[in-house]
Each structure stands twice: as structure tokens, then as C-alpha cells.
């Protein structure tokens, strides 16, 4: 390790030094957002050299990396010395805060915030007010409430959040599942990235089926044919649509039967016509809506005749499953 420049040791100053990657401790838990170097970063370092130093705590037997992990990896691959700025002796909390501040200006994702707070929560006597301020999180925000719920989950779920497979909005629902049920649920998200609405719906339905029938989540998913759906070679969109359909069918069996009968009746009675027939409120009432688009008086006369033929049918009861004449 060679000192390049030593500045006066006051809070506004730091020392610059050079060292090789193998002489540096670059495995700190505070490097919670580290990713491999991008091709663009690698090319820049190769062609133009290191323009910005990495941050280290250089007061121990060897420099401890505080920020700049991607540059360290790339420079090691290029077999070059690493320019470091020594911030001095730092606590684990200060190392984490310095790491966050080194990424200032970036919009932090839910996954990044979870990774950061999982680190800080594990520290003793942490100044959480300062941590939240550095991360840009409002202390009374819904986002923080969801993050705190998420932090009750096993840490392995963080990778699914970071990958965008499961939204943070699911934290409240997921928090209610037992450990073995959470393990079974991972199959839903391992290869599929769910929207917020669909993810919350499918998890809520699974929880309600489990409570109603007294079965495990693994059994719910087996009954829904999850393994077969995932192995069928469907597109992600089609696979999620199929899973939602199968889970909803089991959560609302009576409603699903009513919907199926309604659709069959609509196909039958509207065949050969231009009329569109829908049930507008999920069978909370007996209402039915009929609509048609017209472009001429002749069209109006034609669809009027079609409507009369529909009204004359004797098999319309399934359009009004709640009864009535």
C-alpha cells in the first residue's frame, strides 16, 4: 500500500492511497447494493483509468472498502492498483451511511431500501432517524410501514423484491403467512414477475382458501396445478393468467360457476347478433347490460330485430341467476 497524498486530518479532509485488490477487505455487509461492473464501467476504466477514488477505512491492518465495489472488481480484473480515499476510522453504522451517501442522487428502489434497512436494523444502537434521513424515507410514510413489514420475512425474499418479481405492496399479506407457507409461495415468484394488483389478489385468495379449508399453502398450490402450469411452456403473461384463474376458481367456486354459466348463456343467445351482453357488478345484483355500436338507420333496424329474437328466447334464466322475471 502506497500513500499518494496525505492531507491534514480534519473532518473536511481525507488521505489518498493506492493498494491492490488482494490487499483490501472488500466483503463488508454495508456494500448492500453492490453489483458486478457494467461493460461501460469496465471500458472506461480500461481506456481512461480510474478517475474517481473508491472510499475506504484505512485505519486497520488493511484498507476496508466502504464504497466502490464495482470499480474494485473491474480494476482487479485489469490488474491495476486502486486509488482510494481514506475516510478514517468508521463504525459499522458510519460505513453504511457513507455507502448510501456515495450513491446520493440515485432514485432508490423498494428493493434497495429493504437491503439497506435490513443492514442497519441488525446494528446495535443505530441512530435510525439519521439512517432514514440519509435514505430519504419519511418516518411516518406508508412506504416505511411496508418496508418494516417486509423485514419480518426471511432475507432470501429480498432477492425476489430486488428482481421485481414481487412488489413491496405484498408485504402486509406475506407477513401473515407462516414460514413453511412462505417457502411454498416462493414458487409463484421464482420465474414470474407479478404486477401489484395481481400479486396482492393471488396472495389474498391463497390466504383465504387456506383459512377457509384448513389446508397448507403447498396444498392450495398443488390443487391449483401450479407445477403443471409452470412446466407447460406458457409465456409469463399466460402462466400468470392461468394461475390467477385457477386460484380464483377455488376461492370463489359459486361465483365462478355463475360466471361460467353466464358466459355460456351469452354465447348461445347472442350468437349471430351484434349485441354485447355483460354482467357489470360481479353478480352483486341481477343487472345485465346489453350494448351495440351502430353507424346507420339500417343498422338500428337490424339490431332491433336481433334484440327481439333474443328477448323471445326461453333460455335466458342464466343471464339472471339471482332470480326475477
Tab-separated table of C-alpha atoms in Angstrom:
chain	number	residue	atom	x	y	z
A	1	UNK	CA	0.000	0.000	0.000
A	2	UNK	CA	1.499	3.351	-1.078
A	3	UNK	CA	0.387	6.738	0.206
A	4	UNK	CA	-0.230	9.124	-2.699
A	5	UNK	CA	-1.178	12.190	-0.749
A	6	UNK	CA	-1.781	12.834	2.925
A	7	UNK	CA	-3.986	15.782	3.761
A	8	UNK	CA	-4.475	17.418	7.183
A	9	UNK	CA	-6.686	15.187	9.337
A	10	UNK	CA	-9.751	17.303	9.933
A	11	UNK	CA	-13.365	16.314	9.110
A	12	UNK	CA	-13.201	18.013	5.721
A	13	UNK	CA	-10.052	16.216	4.609
A	14	UNK	CA	-9.006	12.674	3.818
A	15	UNK	CA	-5.906	10.827	2.679
A	16	UNK	CA	-5.415	9.297	-0.756
A	17	UNK	CA	-3.626	5.991	-1.057
A	18	UNK	CA	-3.138	3.200	-3.551
A	19	UNK	CA	-3.425	-0.525	-2.960
A	20	UNK	CA	-4.120	-3.701	-4.851
A	21	UNK	CA	-7.439	-5.516	-4.633
A	22	UNK	CA	-5.910	-8.511	-2.863
A	23	UNK	CA	-4.674	-6.190	-0.097
A	24	UNK	CA	-8.156	-4.792	0.535
A	25	UNK	CA	-11.082	-6.116	2.574
A	26	UNK	CA	-13.969	-5.717	0.122
A	27	UNK	CA	-16.560	-8.026	1.691
A	28	UNK	CA	-18.352	-5.693	4.091
A	29	UNK	CA	-22.064	-6.195	4.747
A	30	UNK	CA	-22.573	-2.440	4.248
A	31	UNK	CA	-21.928	-2.905	0.498
A	32	UNK	CA	-25.572	-3.957	0.225
A	33	UNK	CA	-26.224	-2.615	-3.288
A	34	UNK	CA	-23.090	-3.972	-4.936
A	35	UNK	CA	-23.369	-5.289	-8.488
A	36	UNK	CA	-20.785	-6.594	-10.949
A	37	UNK	CA	-19.136	-3.849	-13.027
A	38	UNK	CA	-21.071	-2.916	-16.138
A	39	UNK	CA	-19.394	-3.228	-19.549
A	40	UNK	CA	-19.418	0.581	-19.790
A	41	UNK	CA	-17.587	0.968	-16.471
A	42	UNK	CA	-15.075	-1.698	-17.420
A	43	UNK	CA	-14.350	0.003	-20.756
A	44	UNK	CA	-13.980	3.392	-19.091
A	45	UNK	CA	-11.505	2.078	-16.535
A	46	UNK	CA	-9.592	0.217	-19.209
A	47	UNK	CA	-9.408	3.126	-21.654
A	48	UNK	CA	-9.224	6.140	-19.347
A	49	UNK	CA	-8.107	4.820	-15.995
A	50	UNK	CA	-9.664	5.375	-12.579
A	51	UNK	CA	-10.941	8.939	-12.419
A	52	UNK	CA	-12.763	8.653	-9.072
A	53	UNK	CA	-11.262	7.008	-5.965
A	54	UNK	CA	-13.063	4.322	-4.039
A	55	UNK	CA	-13.781	5.007	-0.363
A	56	UNK	CA	-12.026	3.062	2.365
A	57	UNK	CA	-11.466	2.939	6.097
A	58	UNK	CA	-7.696	2.660	6.156
A	59	UNK	CA	-7.078	2.582	9.889
A	60	UNK	CA	-6.852	-1.175	10.312
A	61	UNK	CA	-4.291	-3.735	9.211
A	62	UNK	CA	-5.624	-3.437	5.662
A	63	UNK	CA	-7.953	-0.947	3.949
A	64	UNK	CA	-11.643	-1.788	4.331
A	65	UNK	CA	-13.754	-0.901	1.295
A	66	UNK	CA	-16.606	1.465	2.144
A	67	UNK	CA	-17.871	2.252	-1.380
A	68	UNK	CA	-16.833	1.469	-4.944
A	69	UNK	CA	-17.111	-2.322	-5.120
A	70	UNK	CA	-17.743	-2.467	-8.876
A	71	UNK	CA	-14.613	-0.411	-9.576
A	72	UNK	CA	-12.559	-2.658	-7.320
A	73	UNK	CA	-13.706	-5.776	-9.186
A	74	UNK	CA	-13.026	-4.217	-12.582
A	75	UNK	CA	-9.604	-2.862	-11.615
A	76	UNK	CA	-8.662	-6.232	-10.154
A	77	UNK	CA	-9.551	-7.877	-13.469
A	78	UNK	CA	-7.410	-5.254	-15.225
A	79	UNK	CA	-4.572	-5.993	-12.767
A	80	UNK	CA	-4.298	-2.347	-11.744
A	81	UNK	CA	-3.733	-0.632	-8.445
A	82	UNK	CA	-6.747	1.035	-6.896
A	83	UNK	CA	-6.859	4.694	-5.921
A	84	UNK	CA	-8.559	5.006	-2.533
A	85	UNK	CA	-9.764	7.862	-0.359
A	86	UNK	CA	-9.276	7.046	3.307
A	87	UNK	CA	-12.224	8.344	5.336
A	88	UNK	CA	-10.590	7.352	8.602
A	89	UNK	CA	-11.868	5.057	11.317
A	90	UNK	CA	-15.604	4.423	10.839
A	91	UNK	CA	-18.184	2.455	12.797
A	92	UNK	CA	-20.373	-0.103	11.033
A	93	UNK	CA	-23.190	2.457	11.035
A	94	UNK	CA	-20.961	5.160	9.559
A	95	UNK	CA	-19.696	2.796	6.887
A	96	UNK	CA	-23.261	2.069	5.845
A	97	UNK	CA	-24.171	5.749	5.815
A	98	UNK	CA	-21.075	6.639	3.798
A	99	UNK	CA	-22.004	3.918	1.322
A	100	UNK	CA	-25.528	5.338	0.977
A	101	UNK	CA	-24.182	8.880	0.587
A	102	UNK	CA	-21.794	7.722	-2.130
A	103	UNK	CA	-24.914	6.861	-4.133
A	104	UNK	CA	-26.579	10.234	-3.468
A	105	UNK	CA	-28.786	11.438	-6.295
A	106	UNK	CA	-29.916	7.998	-7.390
A	107	UNK	CA	-33.606	7.180	-7.001
A	108	UNK	CA	-33.697	4.215	-4.667
A	109	UNK	CA	-35.969	1.299	-5.428
A	110	UNK	CA	-38.040	-0.533	-2.826
A	111	UNK	CA	-35.590	-3.406	-3.032
A	112	UNK	CA	-32.598	-1.174	-2.375
A	113	UNK	CA	-34.274	0.395	0.646
A	114	UNK	CA	-35.092	-3.024	2.073
A	115	UNK	CA	-31.489	-4.179	1.648
A	116	UNK	CA	-30.222	-1.038	3.357
A	117	UNK	CA	-32.622	-1.174	6.279
A	118	UNK	CA	-32.037	-4.889	6.804
A	119	UNK	CA	-28.367	-3.986	7.308
A	120	UNK	CA	-28.981	-1.039	9.629
A	121	UNK	CA	-31.652	-2.871	11.656
A	122	UNK	CA	-29.106	-5.540	12.548
A	123	UNK	CA	-26.739	-2.987	14.126
A	124	UNK	CA	-26.866	-2.246	17.866
A	125	UNK	CA	-27.803	1.255	19.000
A	126	UNK	CA	-28.255	2.560	15.468
A	127	UNK	CA	-29.469	6.137	15.002
A	128	UNK	CA	-32.473	5.228	12.875
A	129	UNK	CA	-33.577	8.838	12.487
A	130	UNK	CA	-30.279	9.631	10.795
A	131	UNK	CA	-30.486	6.467	8.676
A	132	UNK	CA	-33.982	7.270	7.417
A	133	UNK	CA	-32.986	10.841	6.621
A	134	UNK	CA	-29.961	9.648	4.642
A	135	UNK	CA	-32.106	7.168	2.724
A	136	UNK	CA	-34.760	9.807	2.049
A	137	UNK	CA	-37.591	7.910	3.762
A	138	UNK	CA	-40.338	9.722	5.647
A	139	UNK	CA	-40.622	8.322	9.168
A	140	UNK	CA	-44.430	8.088	9.043
A	141	UNK	CA	-44.788	7.058	5.417
A	142	UNK	CA	-46.691	4.073	4.080
A	143	UNK	CA	-43.513	3.036	2.289
A	144	UNK	CA	-41.636	2.688	5.558
A	145	UNK	CA	-44.527	0.756	7.102
A	146	UNK	CA	-44.439	-1.712	4.204
A	147	UNK	CA	-40.656	-1.986	4.407
A	148	UNK	CA	-40.882	-2.813	8.101
A	149	UNK	CA	-43.449	-5.492	7.328
A	150	UNK	CA	-41.177	-6.849	4.603
A	151	UNK	CA	-38.249	-7.047	7.021
A	152	UNK	CA	-40.171	-9.662	9.027
A	153	UNK	CA	-39.829	-12.022	6.030
A	154	UNK	CA	-36.822	-14.308	5.535
A	155	UNK	CA	-33.936	-12.398	3.960
A	156	UNK	CA	-33.996	-14.651	0.897
A	157	UNK	CA	-37.214	-12.909	-0.180
A	158	UNK	CA	-35.210	-9.717	-0.705
A	159	UNK	CA	-33.813	-11.072	-3.979
A	160	UNK	CA	-37.356	-11.528	-5.325
A	161	UNK	CA	-38.196	-7.929	-4.412
A	162	UNK	CA	-34.994	-6.570	-5.958
A	163	UNK	CA	-35.656	-8.561	-9.146
A	164	UNK	CA	-39.163	-7.092	-9.438
A	165	UNK	CA	-40.827	-10.488	-9.113
A	166	UNK	CA	-42.938	-9.479	-6.116
A	167	UNK	CA	-43.967	-5.890	-5.249
A	168	UNK	CA	-43.415	-4.285	-1.854
A	169	UNK	CA	-47.201	-3.802	-1.680
A	170	UNK	CA	-47.464	-7.526	-0.869
A	171	UNK	CA	-45.573	-7.109	2.409
A	172	UNK	CA	-48.683	-6.898	4.586
A	173	UNK	CA	-50.176	-10.040	3.043
A	174	UNK	CA	-46.929	-12.013	3.098
A	175	UNK	CA	-46.272	-11.081	6.723
A	176	UNK	CA	-49.329	-13.105	7.769
A	177	UNK	CA	-48.001	-16.407	6.363
A	178	UNK	CA	-46.068	-18.927	8.443
A	179	UNK	CA	-42.524	-19.908	7.490
A	180	UNK	CA	-43.465	-23.147	5.708
A	181	UNK	CA	-46.198	-21.364	3.760
A	182	UNK	CA	-43.761	-18.641	2.702
A	183	UNK	CA	-41.406	-21.317	1.452
A	184	UNK	CA	-44.192	-22.808	-0.671
A	185	UNK	CA	-45.120	-19.370	-2.042
A	186	UNK	CA	-41.638	-18.785	-3.434
A	187	UNK	CA	-42.540	-20.975	-6.423
A	188	UNK	CA	-45.066	-18.326	-7.508
A	189	UNK	CA	-42.364	-15.702	-7.900
A	190	UNK	CA	-39.205	-17.620	-8.773
A	191	UNK	CA	-39.730	-17.276	-12.542
A	192	UNK	CA	-42.619	-14.797	-12.825
A	193	UNK	CA	-42.761	-11.030	-12.208
A	194	UNK	CA	-46.192	-10.035	-10.925
A	195	UNK	CA	-47.936	-6.680	-11.071
A	196	UNK	CA	-49.001	-5.135	-7.802
A	197	UNK	CA	-52.713	-5.825	-8.270
A	198	UNK	CA	-52.348	-9.423	-9.433
A	199	UNK	CA	-49.792	-10.269	-6.752
A	200	UNK	CA	-51.938	-8.881	-3.933
A	201	UNK	CA	-55.011	-10.659	-5.311
A	202	UNK	CA	-53.438	-14.085	-5.708
A	203	UNK	CA	-51.796	-13.960	-2.268
A	204	UNK	CA	-55.011	-12.776	-0.609
A	205	UNK	CA	-57.031	-15.542	-2.261
A	206	UNK	CA	-54.477	-18.172	-1.231
A	207	UNK	CA	-54.545	-16.942	2.367
A	208	UNK	CA	-58.360	-17.001	2.408
A	209	UNK	CA	-58.530	-20.504	0.902
A	210	UNK	CA	-56.050	-21.711	3.489
A	211	UNK	CA	-58.080	-20.216	6.341
A	212	UNK	CA	-61.398	-21.499	4.995
A	213	UNK	CA	-60.316	-25.048	4.173
A	214	UNK	CA	-57.655	-25.569	6.829
A	215	UNK	CA	-55.031	-26.663	4.308
A	216	UNK	CA	-51.432	-25.650	3.736
A	217	UNK	CA	-50.349	-23.212	1.052
A	218	UNK	CA	-48.464	-26.062	-0.605
A	219	UNK	CA	-51.748	-27.971	-0.890
A	220	UNK	CA	-53.577	-24.950	-2.301
A	221	UNK	CA	-50.931	-24.537	-4.989
A	222	UNK	CA	-50.906	-28.252	-5.768
A	223	UNK	CA	-54.692	-28.292	-6.157
A	224	UNK	CA	-54.425	-25.293	-8.495
A	225	UNK	CA	-51.924	-27.163	-10.666
A	226	UNK	CA	-49.101	-24.677	-10.174
A	227	UNK	CA	-46.353	-27.159	-11.004
A	228	UNK	CA	-48.079	-28.192	-14.227
A	229	UNK	CA	-48.735	-24.592	-15.260
A	230	UNK	CA	-45.105	-23.611	-14.724
A	231	UNK	CA	-43.929	-26.654	-16.699
A	232	UNK	CA	-46.313	-26.080	-19.617
A	233	UNK	CA	-44.024	-23.709	-21.513
A	234	UNK	CA	-46.522	-20.830	-21.392
A	235	UNK	CA	-45.455	-17.215	-21.729
A	236	UNK	CA	-45.113	-15.454	-18.348
A	237	UNK	CA	-48.301	-13.481	-19.021
A	238	UNK	CA	-50.294	-16.590	-19.930
A	239	UNK	CA	-48.899	-18.514	-16.972
A	240	UNK	CA	-49.916	-15.789	-14.516
A	241	UNK	CA	-53.366	-15.523	-16.107
A	242	UNK	CA	-53.832	-19.266	-15.722
A	243	UNK	CA	-52.639	-19.256	-12.126
A	244	UNK	CA	-54.953	-16.372	-11.240
A	245	UNK	CA	-57.874	-18.180	-12.859
A	246	UNK	CA	-57.229	-21.433	-11.005
A	247	UNK	CA	-56.730	-19.779	-7.614
A	248	UNK	CA	-59.766	-17.530	-8.045
A	249	UNK	CA	-61.849	-20.543	-9.073
A	250	UNK	CA	-61.024	-22.192	-5.765
A	251	UNK	CA	-61.531	-19.041	-3.734
A	252	UNK	CA	-64.946	-18.272	-5.254
A	253	UNK	CA	-66.379	-21.585	-6.513
A	254	UNK	CA	-70.024	-20.457	-6.539
A	255	UNK	CA	-69.226	-17.170	-8.251
A	256	UNK	CA	-67.047	-18.983	-10.776
A	257	UNK	CA	-69.905	-21.352	-11.599
A	258	UNK	CA	-72.247	-18.387	-12.065
A	259	UNK	CA	-69.751	-16.672	-14.351
A	260	UNK	CA	-69.255	-19.817	-16.414
A	261	UNK	CA	-72.999	-20.349	-16.824
A	262	UNK	CA	-73.466	-16.689	-17.711
A	263	UNK	CA	-70.764	-16.800	-20.381
A	264	UNK	CA	-72.209	-19.988	-21.883
A	265	UNK	CA	-75.666	-18.407	-21.998
A	266	UNK	CA	-74.358	-15.191	-23.556
A	267	UNK	CA	-72.591	-17.127	-26.285
A	268	UNK	CA	-75.733	-19.064	-27.001
A	269	UNK	CA	-78.305	-16.263	-27.006
A	270	UNK	CA	-76.162	-13.649	-28.757
A	271	UNK	CA	-74.850	-15.938	-31.489
A	272	UNK	CA	-75.398	-14.371	-34.903
A	273	UNK	CA	-76.122	-10.920	-33.457
A	274	UNK	CA	-74.100	-7.782	-32.843
A	275	UNK	CA	-75.211	-7.425	-29.245
A	276	UNK	CA	-72.667	-7.464	-26.421
A	277	UNK	CA	-74.045	-8.760	-23.113
A	278	UNK	CA	-72.188	-8.346	-19.804
A	279	UNK	CA	-72.810	-8.663	-16.066
A	280	UNK	CA	-71.499	-5.324	-14.748
A	281	UNK	CA	-71.096	-5.873	-10.998
A	282	UNK	CA	-69.800	-9.396	-10.348
A	283	UNK	CA	-73.317	-10.677	-9.626
A	284	UNK	CA	-73.864	-8.367	-6.695
A	285	UNK	CA	-77.147	-7.618	-8.441
A	286	UNK	CA	-79.218	-9.197	-11.180
A	287	UNK	CA	-78.329	-6.403	-13.599
A	288	UNK	CA	-77.345	-7.198	-17.172
A	289	UNK	CA	-76.028	-4.695	-19.710
A	290	UNK	CA	-76.602	-5.004	-23.445
A	291	UNK	CA	-74.749	-2.754	-25.864
A	292	UNK	CA	-74.231	-2.403	-29.575
A	293	UNK	CA	-72.463	0.045	-31.889
A	294	UNK	CA	-74.351	1.449	-34.866
A	295	UNK	CA	-73.416	3.514	-37.892
A	296	UNK	CA	-76.701	3.822	-39.790
A	297	UNK	CA	-80.506	3.706	-39.511
A	298	UNK	CA	-80.467	0.351	-41.272
A	299	UNK	CA	-78.126	-0.938	-38.608
A	300	UNK	CA	-80.518	0.247	-35.913
A	301	UNK	CA	-83.415	-1.585	-37.519
A	302	UNK	CA	-81.332	-4.741	-37.887
A	303	UNK	CA	-80.152	-4.861	-34.281
A	304	UNK	CA	-83.665	-4.099	-33.054
A	305	UNK	CA	-84.824	-7.241	-34.802
A	306	UNK	CA	-81.910	-9.159	-33.301
A	307	UNK	CA	-82.831	-7.927	-29.818
A	308	UNK	CA	-86.423	-9.018	-30.327
A	309	UNK	CA	-85.229	-12.510	-31.231
A	310	UNK	CA	-83.061	-12.619	-28.113
A	311	UNK	CA	-85.959	-11.492	-25.919
A	312	UNK	CA	-88.211	-14.176	-27.377
A	313	UNK	CA	-85.902	-16.984	-26.274
A	314	UNK	CA	-86.909	-19.206	-23.368
A	315	UNK	CA	-83.382	-19.986	-22.128
A	316	UNK	CA	-82.485	-16.635	-20.583
A	317	UNK	CA	-82.579	-17.646	-16.895
A	318	UNK	CA	-78.790	-17.992	-16.641
A	319	UNK	CA	-78.482	-14.322	-17.552
A	320	UNK	CA	-80.305	-13.561	-14.282
A	321	UNK	CA	-79.011	-16.158	-11.782
A	322	UNK	CA	-80.308	-14.245	-8.768
A	323	UNK	CA	-83.868	-14.772	-9.950
A	324	UNK	CA	-86.559	-12.453	-11.238
A	325	UNK	CA	-88.710	-12.211	-14.330
